[in-house]
XYZ file of N, CA, C and O in Angstrom:
484
model
N -1.022 -15.520 6.035
C 0.203 -15.114 5.363
C 0.239 -13.854 6.516
O -0.665 -13.084 6.796
N 1.578 -13.622 7.023
C 1.791 -12.609 7.895
C 2.491 -11.667 7.134
O 3.432 -11.782 6.509
N 2.045 -10.330 7.272
C 2.529 -9.009 6.453
C 3.159 -8.152 7.488
O 2.700 -7.792 8.498
N 4.361 -7.674 7.091
C 5.203 -6.645 7.921
C 5.160 -5.338 7.008
O 5.991 -5.436 6.008
N 4.580 -4.304 7.327
C 4.691 -3.101 6.594
C 5.843 -2.125 7.502
O 5.780 -2.104 8.718
N 6.557 -1.343 6.757
C 7.628 -0.593 7.209
C 8.044 0.592 6.372
O 7.367 0.720 5.243
N 8.608 1.494 6.726
C 9.147 2.597 5.902
C 8.561 3.802 6.170
O 8.998 4.855 5.616
N 7.471 3.950 7.135
C 6.925 5.194 7.449
C 7.738 6.181 8.180
O 8.923 5.852 8.539
N 7.364 7.376 8.264
C 8.092 8.443 9.042
C 7.686 9.833 8.996
O 6.618 9.837 8.300
N 8.344 10.778 9.263
C 7.940 12.070 9.272
C 8.894 12.593 8.194
O 10.074 12.582 8.063
N 8.124 13.487 7.191
C 8.766 14.116 6.001
C 8.055 15.470 5.757
O 6.782 15.455 5.959
N 8.885 16.286 5.233
C 8.238 17.439 4.880
C 7.372 17.626 3.540
O 7.485 16.664 2.729
N 6.455 18.371 3.340
C 5.806 18.499 2.229
C 6.780 18.627 0.938
O 7.542 19.192 0.983
N 6.173 17.736 0.006
C 7.189 17.623 -1.234
C 8.294 16.542 -1.317
O 8.848 16.051 -2.314
N 8.458 15.979 -0.166
C 9.389 14.961 0.018
C 9.042 13.586 -0.308
O 7.826 13.378 -0.961
N 9.829 12.647 -0.139
C 9.431 10.962 -0.663
C 9.530 10.055 0.562
O 10.554 10.427 1.545
N 8.861 9.229 0.412
C 9.169 8.041 1.504
C 8.839 6.673 0.516
O 8.013 6.863 -0.411
N 9.433 5.582 1.075
C 9.039 4.282 0.193
C 8.766 3.499 1.302
O 9.393 3.131 2.253
N 7.596 2.914 1.112
C 6.880 1.871 2.148
C 7.347 0.492 1.570
O 7.227 0.325 0.197
N 7.528 -0.421 2.302
C 7.646 -1.703 2.137
C 6.572 -2.683 2.784
O 6.383 -2.525 3.761
N 6.226 -3.748 2.224
C 5.327 -4.710 2.758
C 6.034 -6.114 2.474
O 6.173 -6.528 1.274
N 6.473 -6.766 3.552
C 6.816 -8.123 3.290
C 6.265 -9.233 3.818
O 5.475 -9.050 4.957
N 5.992 -10.044 3.156
C 5.333 -11.428 3.743
C 6.285 -12.250 4.438
O 7.303 -12.613 3.982
N 5.836 -12.561 5.758
C 6.678 -13.361 6.573
C 6.843 -14.695 6.143
O 5.912 -15.436 6.364
N 8.281 -15.286 6.080
C 8.425 -16.540 5.776
C 8.009 -17.272 4.567
O 7.816 -18.225 4.502
N 7.368 -16.399 3.737
C 7.043 -16.987 2.406
C 6.976 -15.762 1.522
O 6.973 -14.578 1.736
N 6.677 -16.363 0.205
C 6.331 -15.200 -1.030
C 5.069 -14.931 -0.911
O 4.068 -15.475 -0.433
N 4.637 -13.978 -1.668
C 3.163 -13.376 -1.895
C 2.634 -14.442 -2.698
O 1.252 -14.398 -3.027
N 3.269 -15.287 -3.564
C 2.797 -16.309 -4.438
C 1.796 -15.453 -5.545
O 2.181 -14.372 -6.071
N 0.491 -16.035 -5.577
C -0.465 -15.584 -6.568
C -1.332 -14.514 -5.769
O -2.414 -14.242 -6.476
N -0.827 -13.902 -4.606
C -1.965 -12.879 -4.100
C -1.488 -11.550 -4.860
O -0.394 -11.193 -4.800
N -2.644 -10.758 -4.808
C -2.567 -9.418 -5.101
C -2.285 -8.651 -3.823
O -2.389 -9.118 -2.880
N -1.760 -7.491 -3.946
C -1.414 -6.719 -2.615
C -1.957 -5.138 -2.963
O -1.842 -4.569 -4.059
N -2.667 -4.837 -1.785
C -2.959 -3.591 -1.852
C -2.399 -2.706 -0.627
O -1.900 -3.093 0.441
N -2.564 -1.386 -0.826
C -2.163 -0.440 0.181
C -3.319 0.412 0.583
O -3.877 1.092 -0.314
N -3.731 0.469 1.769
C -4.812 1.381 2.105
C -4.480 2.538 3.389
O -2.992 1.903 3.940
N -4.877 3.332 3.624
C -4.574 4.364 4.611
C -5.551 4.943 5.300
O -6.832 5.004 4.742
N -5.425 4.972 6.548
C -6.336 5.843 7.482
C -5.936 7.089 8.088
O -4.923 7.000 9.004
N -6.563 8.076 7.740
C -6.112 9.181 8.303
C -6.792 9.689 9.893
O -7.872 8.949 9.884
N -6.386 10.449 10.611
C -7.054 10.644 11.815
C -8.442 11.070 11.777
O -8.745 11.985 10.922
N -9.357 10.432 12.402
C -10.697 10.853 12.488
C -11.438 10.319 11.206
O -12.552 10.646 10.903
N -10.741 9.678 10.304
C -11.355 9.060 8.944
C -11.403 7.792 8.621
O -10.660 7.001 9.349
N -12.253 7.278 7.856
C -12.372 5.824 7.720
C -11.070 5.511 6.468
O -10.573 6.151 6.015
N -10.773 4.180 6.704
C -9.635 3.543 6.012
C -10.232 3.553 4.560
O -11.107 3.494 4.074
N -9.258 4.073 3.867
C -9.417 4.078 2.342
C -8.393 3.545 1.277
O -7.339 3.343 1.837
N -8.713 3.138 0.143
C -7.922 2.754 -0.610
C -6.846 3.354 -1.233
O -7.177 4.542 -1.619
N -5.554 3.068 -1.359
C -4.338 4.130 -1.992
C -4.123 3.380 -3.252
O -3.881 4.175 -4.352
N -3.561 2.055 -3.213
C -2.972 1.557 -4.507
C -2.983 0.154 -4.261
O -3.070 -0.615 -3.299
N -3.081 -0.698 -5.547
C -2.962 -2.188 -5.660
C -2.301 -2.641 -6.619
O -2.089 -1.926 -7.767
N -1.491 -3.901 -6.604
C -0.799 -4.396 -7.692
C -1.464 -5.852 -7.877
O -1.614 -6.522 -6.823
N -1.678 -6.285 -9.102
C -1.722 -7.860 -9.435
C -0.822 -8.534 -9.018
O 0.364 -8.233 -8.673
N -1.393 -10.033 -8.858
C -0.273 -11.189 -8.542
C 1.237 -10.938 -9.415
O 2.112 -11.261 -8.781
N 0.816 -10.718 -10.536
C 2.036 -10.852 -11.454
C 2.698 -9.549 -11.823
O 3.354 -9.456 -12.486
N 2.043 -8.459 -10.999
C 2.822 -7.267 -11.252
C 2.441 -6.510 -12.425
O 2.930 -5.360 -12.732
N 1.591 -6.976 -13.101
C 1.146 -6.389 -14.520
C 0.217 -5.192 -14.418
O 0.381 -4.337 -15.195
N -0.707 -5.447 -13.492
C -1.787 -4.260 -13.416
C -1.475 -3.593 -12.108
O -1.258 -4.296 -11.196
N -2.033 -2.372 -12.118
C -2.012 -1.651 -10.972
C -3.160 -0.721 -11.043
O -3.578 -0.317 -12.131
N -3.434 -0.283 -9.680
C -4.623 0.572 -9.471
C -4.140 1.581 -8.526
O -3.400 1.446 -7.580
N -4.706 2.881 -8.726
C -4.380 3.884 -7.713
C -5.735 4.805 -7.535
O -6.454 5.073 -8.404
N -5.904 5.330 -6.433
C -7.030 6.334 -6.211
C -6.584 7.573 -6.753
O -5.232 7.851 -7.031
N -7.556 8.301 -7.144
C -7.114 9.536 -7.961
C -6.290 10.547 -7.240
O -5.428 11.095 -7.933
N -6.289 10.599 -5.996
C -5.391 11.522 -5.307
C -3.905 11.113 -5.295
O -3.181 12.372 -4.933
N -3.805 10.029 -5.656
C -2.266 9.635 -5.422
C -1.816 9.423 -6.897
O -0.352 9.132 -6.882
N -2.482 9.556 -7.843
C -2.118 9.166 -9.121
C -1.085 10.041 -9.704
O -1.038 11.291 -9.608
N 0.086 9.578 -10.274
C 1.330 10.508 -10.647
C 2.175 10.849 -9.576
O 3.477 11.335 -9.841
N 1.807 10.517 -8.358
C 2.868 10.764 -7.353
C 3.295 9.503 -6.622
O 4.333 9.314 -6.192
N 2.327 8.473 -6.440
C 2.736 7.100 -5.943
C 2.886 6.208 -6.983
O 2.336 6.012 -7.924
N 3.906 5.163 -6.645
C 4.082 4.025 -7.529
C 4.217 2.773 -6.740
O 4.911 2.770 -5.706
N 3.271 1.800 -6.991
C 3.423 0.466 -6.461
C 4.133 -0.422 -7.181
O 3.965 -0.611 -8.446
N 4.841 -1.285 -6.562
C 5.608 -2.425 -7.222
C 5.851 -3.677 -6.379
O 5.835 -3.515 -5.287
N 6.338 -4.701 -7.237
C 6.684 -5.872 -6.351
C 8.034 -6.421 -7.009
O 8.297 -6.267 -8.080
N 8.877 -6.963 -5.932
C 10.172 -7.442 -6.491
C 9.864 -8.772 -7.228
O 8.805 -9.404 -7.157
N 10.987 -9.110 -7.951
C 10.770 -10.424 -8.893
C 10.561 -11.570 -8.169
O 10.003 -12.469 -8.423
N 11.065 -11.587 -6.924
C 11.086 -12.842 -6.122
C 9.585 -12.956 -5.344
O 9.492 -13.730 -4.644
N 8.842 -11.712 -5.581
C 7.579 -11.547 -4.885
C 7.538 -11.915 -3.399
O 6.777 -12.496 -2.798
N 8.688 -11.249 -2.766
C 8.713 -11.270 -1.377
C 8.346 -9.921 -0.798
O 8.066 -9.968 0.545
N 8.502 -8.809 -1.713
C 8.211 -7.550 -0.915
C 7.512 -6.784 -2.067
O 7.644 -6.830 -3.307
N 6.633 -6.044 -1.539
C 5.903 -5.128 -2.292
C 6.184 -3.571 -1.814
O 6.199 -3.393 -0.670
N 6.291 -2.727 -2.677
C 6.851 -1.378 -2.325
C 5.598 -0.221 -2.820
O 5.051 -0.440 -3.820
N 5.710 0.813 -1.954
C 4.874 1.874 -2.439
C 5.782 3.176 -2.339
O 6.063 3.781 -0.991
N 6.143 3.524 -3.448
C 7.085 4.861 -3.544
C 6.319 5.920 -3.721
O 5.297 6.051 -4.469
N 6.327 6.908 -2.682
C 5.483 8.172 -2.391
C 6.420 9.245 -2.687
O 7.273 9.590 -1.895
N 6.037 9.881 -3.887
C 6.717 11.211 -4.158
C 5.766 12.331 -4.054
O 4.673 12.223 -4.079
N 6.564 13.597 -3.904
C 5.563 14.995 -3.715
C 4.461 14.647 -2.882
O 3.336 15.065 -2.802
N 4.792 14.308 -1.563
C 4.063 14.010 -0.484
C 3.383 15.482 -0.101
O 3.884 16.421 -0.065
N 1.983 15.280 0.251
C 1.356 16.432 0.659
C 0.772 16.290 2.511
O 0.730 14.960 2.746
N 0.505 17.181 3.054
C 0.010 17.003 4.297
C -1.320 16.132 4.326
O -1.341 15.239 5.466
N -1.936 16.058 3.412
C -3.256 15.314 3.493
C -2.962 13.860 3.047
O -3.712 12.863 3.036
N -1.811 13.480 2.965
C -1.289 12.071 2.699
C -0.936 11.436 4.012
O -0.749 10.211 4.407
N -0.954 12.306 5.257
C -0.679 11.830 6.592
C -1.612 10.714 6.987
O -3.007 10.992 6.867
N -1.193 9.645 7.391
C -2.173 8.569 7.587
C -1.324 7.376 8.055
O -0.158 7.415 7.955
N -2.092 6.174 8.813
C -1.418 5.144 8.952
C -1.631 4.291 7.594
O -2.901 4.281 7.180
N -0.630 3.881 7.106
C -0.710 2.970 5.872
C -0.652 1.656 6.129
O 0.446 1.014 6.899
N -1.511 0.608 5.713
C -1.673 -0.583 5.691
C -1.325 -1.359 4.431
O -2.004 -0.913 3.358
N -0.844 -2.506 4.434
C -0.695 -3.377 3.186
C -1.452 -4.577 3.546
O -1.830 -4.997 4.628
N -2.105 -5.093 2.348
C -3.008 -6.121 2.603
C -2.961 -7.182 1.365
O -2.385 -6.750 0.288
N -3.088 -8.430 1.535
C -2.946 -9.393 0.414
C -4.162 -10.304 0.257
O -4.968 -10.527 1.321
N -4.359 -10.708 -0.896
C -5.655 -11.450 -1.131
C -5.634 -11.931 -2.486
O -4.854 -11.675 -3.354
N -6.648 -13.019 -2.792
C -6.584 -13.353 -4.040
C -7.433 -12.673 -5.091
O -7.195 -12.928 -6.184
N -8.034 -11.657 -4.678
C -8.705 -10.652 -5.599
C -7.987 -9.221 -5.755
O -7.074 -8.943 -4.602
N -7.795 -8.787 -6.934
C -7.136 -7.364 -7.195
C -8.282 -6.490 -7.258
O -9.075 -6.538 -8.139
N -8.272 -5.706 -6.450
C -9.130 -4.579 -6.308
C -9.082 -3.464 -5.337
O -7.969 -3.367 -4.697
N -9.960 -2.614 -5.244
C -9.788 -1.468 -4.177
C -10.876 -1.575 -3.109
O -10.959 -0.636 -2.203
N -11.367 -2.698 -2.940
C -12.445 -3.035 -1.641
C -11.618 -3.678 -0.769
O -10.794 -4.639 -0.904
N -11.875 -3.492 0.493
C -11.214 -3.980 1.562
C -11.525 -5.409 1.751
O -10.566 -6.291 2.219
N -12.844 -5.677 1.471
C -13.132 -7.344 1.526
C -12.554 -8.303 0.439
O -12.827 -9.256 0.490
N -11.762 -7.394 -0.341
C -11.061 -8.374 -1.411
C -9.804 -8.980 -0.906
O -9.157 -9.540 -1.703
N -9.381 -8.479 0.358
C -8.138 -8.938 0.785
C -8.369 -9.694 2.242
O -9.116 -9.099 2.981
N -7.542 -10.805 2.411
C -7.989 -11.574 3.499
C -6.747 -11.341 4.679
O -6.977 -11.543 5.751
N -5.572 -10.690 4.253
C -4.497 -10.622 5.269
C -4.021 -9.059 5.178
O -3.862 -8.482 4.212
N -3.890 -8.847 6.455
C -3.506 -7.353 6.720
C -2.212 -7.179 7.564
O -2.011 -8.081 8.603
N -1.360 -6.131 7.311
C -0.199 -5.888 8.123
C -0.665 -4.932 9.361
O -1.761 -4.446 9.305
N 0.391 -4.617 10.086
C -0.329 -3.805 11.304
C -0.086 -2.192 11.005
O -0.399 -1.731 11.929
N 0.305 -1.949 9.825
C 0.314 -0.399 9.618
C 1.504 0.371 9.841
O 2.434 -0.056 10.867
N 2.032 1.485 9.180
C 3.123 2.223 9.423
C 2.742 3.619 9.232
O 1.936 4.026 8.347
N 3.223 4.544 10.178
C 2.810 5.935 10.232
C 3.390 6.705 9.120
O 4.586 6.737 9.316
N 2.760 7.413 8.396
C 3.419 8.476 7.701
C 2.887 9.892 8.071
O 1.547 10.104 7.959
N 3.732 10.770 8.326
C 3.445 12.041 8.654
C 4.002 13.110 7.786
O 5.279 13.080 7.612
N 3.198 13.947 7.100
C 3.785 15.003 6.150
C 3.494 16.335 6.766
O 2.300 16.713 6.992
N 4.668 16.914 7.223
C 4.484 18.443 7.677
C 4.453 19.473 6.498
O 5.014 19.253 5.432
N 3.695 20.467 6.733
C 3.600 21.392 6.022
C 4.695 22.540 5.907
O 5.491 22.706 6.873
């Protein structure tokens, strides 16, 4: 599965962005999808995940109440709506897909190329 992440950009603190993750040439099928992020000089960390059927979601504590992960009914695209952005949200955001639904990187088999999100203060 090839994943294409898009939607990043430069936004002021308090602003919003919507990231998209598309599965190239196919649907996500029974795969769970997660978003991870890597800030400059830091390890990549989990941000959010959604189960294969969209029923269950997971968020890291720092984004709860501000970020919303969703997937369209055709299961071709997963979104990460990011509201109330803070400078500490600045990172490269990666989407990943895999058979397991969780917050560990090793639960995901396929990774997109990443999209840069920069939040200015």
